[in-house]
mmCIF file of C-alpha atoms in Angstrom:
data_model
loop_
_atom_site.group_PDB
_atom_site.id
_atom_site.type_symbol
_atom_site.label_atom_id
_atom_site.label_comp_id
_atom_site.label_asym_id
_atom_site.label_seq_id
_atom_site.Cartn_x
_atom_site.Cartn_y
_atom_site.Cartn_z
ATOM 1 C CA UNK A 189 21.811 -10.018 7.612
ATOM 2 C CA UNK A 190 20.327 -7.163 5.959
ATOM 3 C CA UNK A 191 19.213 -6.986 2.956
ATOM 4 C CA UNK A 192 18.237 -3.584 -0.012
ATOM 5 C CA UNK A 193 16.436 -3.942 -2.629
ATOM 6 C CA UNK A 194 13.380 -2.609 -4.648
ATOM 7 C CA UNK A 195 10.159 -1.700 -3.172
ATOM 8 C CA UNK A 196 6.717 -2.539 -4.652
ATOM 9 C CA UNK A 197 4.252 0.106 -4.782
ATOM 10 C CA UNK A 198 2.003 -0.985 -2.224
ATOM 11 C CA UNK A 199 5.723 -1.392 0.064
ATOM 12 C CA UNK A 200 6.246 2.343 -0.662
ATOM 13 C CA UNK A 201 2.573 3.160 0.325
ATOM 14 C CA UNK A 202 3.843 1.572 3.622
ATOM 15 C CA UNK A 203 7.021 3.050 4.326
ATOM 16 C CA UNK A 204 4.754 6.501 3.843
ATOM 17 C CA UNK A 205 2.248 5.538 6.057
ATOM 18 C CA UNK A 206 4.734 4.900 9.153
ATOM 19 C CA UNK A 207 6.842 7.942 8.310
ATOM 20 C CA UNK A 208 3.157 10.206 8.948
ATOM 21 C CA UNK A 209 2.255 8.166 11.953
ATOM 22 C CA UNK A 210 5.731 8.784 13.368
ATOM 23 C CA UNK A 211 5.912 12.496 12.259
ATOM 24 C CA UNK A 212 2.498 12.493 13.990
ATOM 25 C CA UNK A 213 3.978 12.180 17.182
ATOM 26 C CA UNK A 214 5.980 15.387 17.460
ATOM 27 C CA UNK A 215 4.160 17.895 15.000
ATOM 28 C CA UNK A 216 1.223 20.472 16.381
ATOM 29 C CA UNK A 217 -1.800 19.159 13.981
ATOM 30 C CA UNK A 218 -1.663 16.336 10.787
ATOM 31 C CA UNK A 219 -2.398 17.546 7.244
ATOM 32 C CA UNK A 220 -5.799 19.255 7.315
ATOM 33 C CA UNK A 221 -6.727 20.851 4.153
ATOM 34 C CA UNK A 222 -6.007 20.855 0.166
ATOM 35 C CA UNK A 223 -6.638 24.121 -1.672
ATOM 36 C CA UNK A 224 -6.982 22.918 -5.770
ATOM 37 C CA UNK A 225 -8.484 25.701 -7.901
ATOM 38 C CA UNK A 226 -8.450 26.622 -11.190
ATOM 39 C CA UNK A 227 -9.216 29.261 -13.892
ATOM 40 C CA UNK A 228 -11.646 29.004 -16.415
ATOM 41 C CA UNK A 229 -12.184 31.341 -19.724
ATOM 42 C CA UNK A 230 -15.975 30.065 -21.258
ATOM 43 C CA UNK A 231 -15.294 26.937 -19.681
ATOM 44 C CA UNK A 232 -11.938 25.983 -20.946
ATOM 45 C CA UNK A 233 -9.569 25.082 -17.685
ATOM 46 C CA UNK A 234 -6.754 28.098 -18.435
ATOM 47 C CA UNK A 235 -4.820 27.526 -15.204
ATOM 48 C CA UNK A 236 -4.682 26.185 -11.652
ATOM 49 C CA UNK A 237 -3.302 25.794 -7.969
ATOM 50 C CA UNK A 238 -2.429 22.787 -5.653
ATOM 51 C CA UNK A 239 -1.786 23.412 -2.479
ATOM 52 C CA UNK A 240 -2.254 21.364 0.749
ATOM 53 C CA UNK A 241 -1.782 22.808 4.552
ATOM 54 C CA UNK A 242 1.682 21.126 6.461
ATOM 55 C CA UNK A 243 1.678 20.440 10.063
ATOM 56 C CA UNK A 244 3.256 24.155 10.980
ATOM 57 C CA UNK A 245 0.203 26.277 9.707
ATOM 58 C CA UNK A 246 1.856 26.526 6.609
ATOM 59 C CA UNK A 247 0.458 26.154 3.083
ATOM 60 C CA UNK A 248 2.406 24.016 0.703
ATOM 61 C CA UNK A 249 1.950 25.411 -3.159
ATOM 62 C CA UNK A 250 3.179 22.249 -5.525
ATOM 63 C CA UNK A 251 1.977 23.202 -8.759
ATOM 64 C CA UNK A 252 1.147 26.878 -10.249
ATOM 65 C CA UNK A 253 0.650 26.939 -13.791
ATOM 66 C CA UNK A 254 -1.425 29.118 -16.092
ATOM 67 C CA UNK A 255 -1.343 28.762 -20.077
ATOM 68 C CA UNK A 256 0.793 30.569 -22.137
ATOM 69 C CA UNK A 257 -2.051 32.430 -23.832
ATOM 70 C CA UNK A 258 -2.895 33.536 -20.633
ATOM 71 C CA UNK A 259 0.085 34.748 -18.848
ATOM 72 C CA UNK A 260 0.545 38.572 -17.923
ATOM 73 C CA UNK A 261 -3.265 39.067 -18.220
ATOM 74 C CA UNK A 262 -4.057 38.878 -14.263
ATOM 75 C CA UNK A 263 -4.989 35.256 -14.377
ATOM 76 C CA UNK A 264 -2.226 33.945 -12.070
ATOM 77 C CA UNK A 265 -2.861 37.053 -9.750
ATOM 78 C CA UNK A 266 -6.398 35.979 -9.693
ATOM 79 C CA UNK A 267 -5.503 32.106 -8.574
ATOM 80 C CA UNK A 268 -2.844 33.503 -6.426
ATOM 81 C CA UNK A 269 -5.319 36.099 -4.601
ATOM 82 C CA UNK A 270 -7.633 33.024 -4.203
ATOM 83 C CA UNK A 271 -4.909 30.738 -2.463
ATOM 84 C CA UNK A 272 -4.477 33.383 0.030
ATOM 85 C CA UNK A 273 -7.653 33.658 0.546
ATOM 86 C CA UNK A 274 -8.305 30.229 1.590
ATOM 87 C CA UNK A 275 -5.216 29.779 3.099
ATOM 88 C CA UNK A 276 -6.282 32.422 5.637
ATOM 89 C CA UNK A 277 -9.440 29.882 6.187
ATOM 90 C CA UNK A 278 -7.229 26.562 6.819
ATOM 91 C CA UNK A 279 -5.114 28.508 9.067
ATOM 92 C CA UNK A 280 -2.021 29.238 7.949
ATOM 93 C CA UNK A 281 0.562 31.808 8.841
ATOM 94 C CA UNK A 282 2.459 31.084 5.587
ATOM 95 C CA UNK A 283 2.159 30.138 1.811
ATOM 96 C CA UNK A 284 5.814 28.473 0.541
ATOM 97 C CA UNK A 285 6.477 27.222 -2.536
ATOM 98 C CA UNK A 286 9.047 26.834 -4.859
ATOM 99 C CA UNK A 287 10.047 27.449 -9.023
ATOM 100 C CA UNK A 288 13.012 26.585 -11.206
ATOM 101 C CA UNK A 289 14.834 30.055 -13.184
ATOM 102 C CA UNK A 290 12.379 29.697 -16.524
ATOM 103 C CA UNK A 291 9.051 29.569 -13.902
ATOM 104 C CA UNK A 292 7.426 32.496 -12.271
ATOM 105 C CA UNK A 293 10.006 34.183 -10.338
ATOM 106 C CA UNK A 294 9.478 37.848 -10.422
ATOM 107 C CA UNK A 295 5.443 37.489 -10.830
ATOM 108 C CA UNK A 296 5.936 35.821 -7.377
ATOM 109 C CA UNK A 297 7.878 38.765 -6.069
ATOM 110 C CA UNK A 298 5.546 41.500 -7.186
ATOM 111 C CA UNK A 299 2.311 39.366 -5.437
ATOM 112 C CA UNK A 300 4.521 39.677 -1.984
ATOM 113 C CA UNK A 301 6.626 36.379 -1.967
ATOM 114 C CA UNK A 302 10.389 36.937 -0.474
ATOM 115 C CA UNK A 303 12.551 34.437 -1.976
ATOM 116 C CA UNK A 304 14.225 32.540 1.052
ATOM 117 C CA UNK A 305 16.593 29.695 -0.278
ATOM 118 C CA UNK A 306 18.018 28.983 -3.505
ATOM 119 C CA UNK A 307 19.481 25.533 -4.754
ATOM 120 C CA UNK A 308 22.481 26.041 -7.597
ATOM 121 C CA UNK A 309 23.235 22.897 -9.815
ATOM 122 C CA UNK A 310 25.053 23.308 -13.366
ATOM 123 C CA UNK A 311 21.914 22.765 -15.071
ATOM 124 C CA UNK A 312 19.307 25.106 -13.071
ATOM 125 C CA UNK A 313 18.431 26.578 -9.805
ATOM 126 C CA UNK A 314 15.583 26.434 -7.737
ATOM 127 C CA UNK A 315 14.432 28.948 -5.835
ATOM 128 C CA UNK A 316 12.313 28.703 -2.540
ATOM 129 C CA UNK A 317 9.869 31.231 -1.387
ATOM 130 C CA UNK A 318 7.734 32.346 1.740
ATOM 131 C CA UNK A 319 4.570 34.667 1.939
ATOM 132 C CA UNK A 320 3.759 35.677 5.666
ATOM 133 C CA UNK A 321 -0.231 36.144 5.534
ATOM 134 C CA UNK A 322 -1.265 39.030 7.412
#
């Protein structure tokens, strides 16, 4: 009989680890590169970028953010300039990410992201967007 229930941490960790080695199998090259920069003003960290390369040549963007202080003063054009930049070096064809309605939408239009998807729920939507790199 089968049984559900909770996973530890170190049984998550698992599960992970077979789901890569499986996925391994099928796609054209495993994760190969993390992009994580940020923006400094005299020191003090004023923004940053995560980003790691997926199987498909595409660069993954999970976190943008750059403090409020900061915002409309090129800072985030700056990061976003630099992400290209080494996304070109890992690779990639593409840079995709994605934002909720309050986050960055049209400063990711005017820097050349087409939004491709959107997700509606009551609450919020999130939106999902693709750069080609030329």
């Amino acid at each position: 009989m089968y049984e559900i229930k909770n996973l530890t941490k170190t049984q998550v960790s698992d599960i992970e680890n077979k789901l890569e080695e499986y996925d391994n199998k099928f796609l054209p090259k495993p994760l190969d590169g993390f992009v994580q920069i940020g923006a400094f003003d005299n020191g003090k960290l004023i923004g940053g970028v995560d980003a790691c390369m997926t199987s498909f040549r595409i660069l993954y963007v999970s976190t943008v953010f750059v403090d409020e202080e900061y915002r409309r003063k090129g800072v985030g054009k700056l990061l976003m300039e630099q992400l290209e930049q080494r996304a070109k070096e890992l690779g990639a064809d593409m840079i995709r990410l994605d934002t909720f309605d309050w986050q960055g939408r049209e400063f990711y239009k005017s820097i050349g992201f087409k939004e491709v998807g959107r997700y509606d729920t009551e609450e919020f939507s999130e939106h999902f967007y693709l750069k080609i790199i030329q």
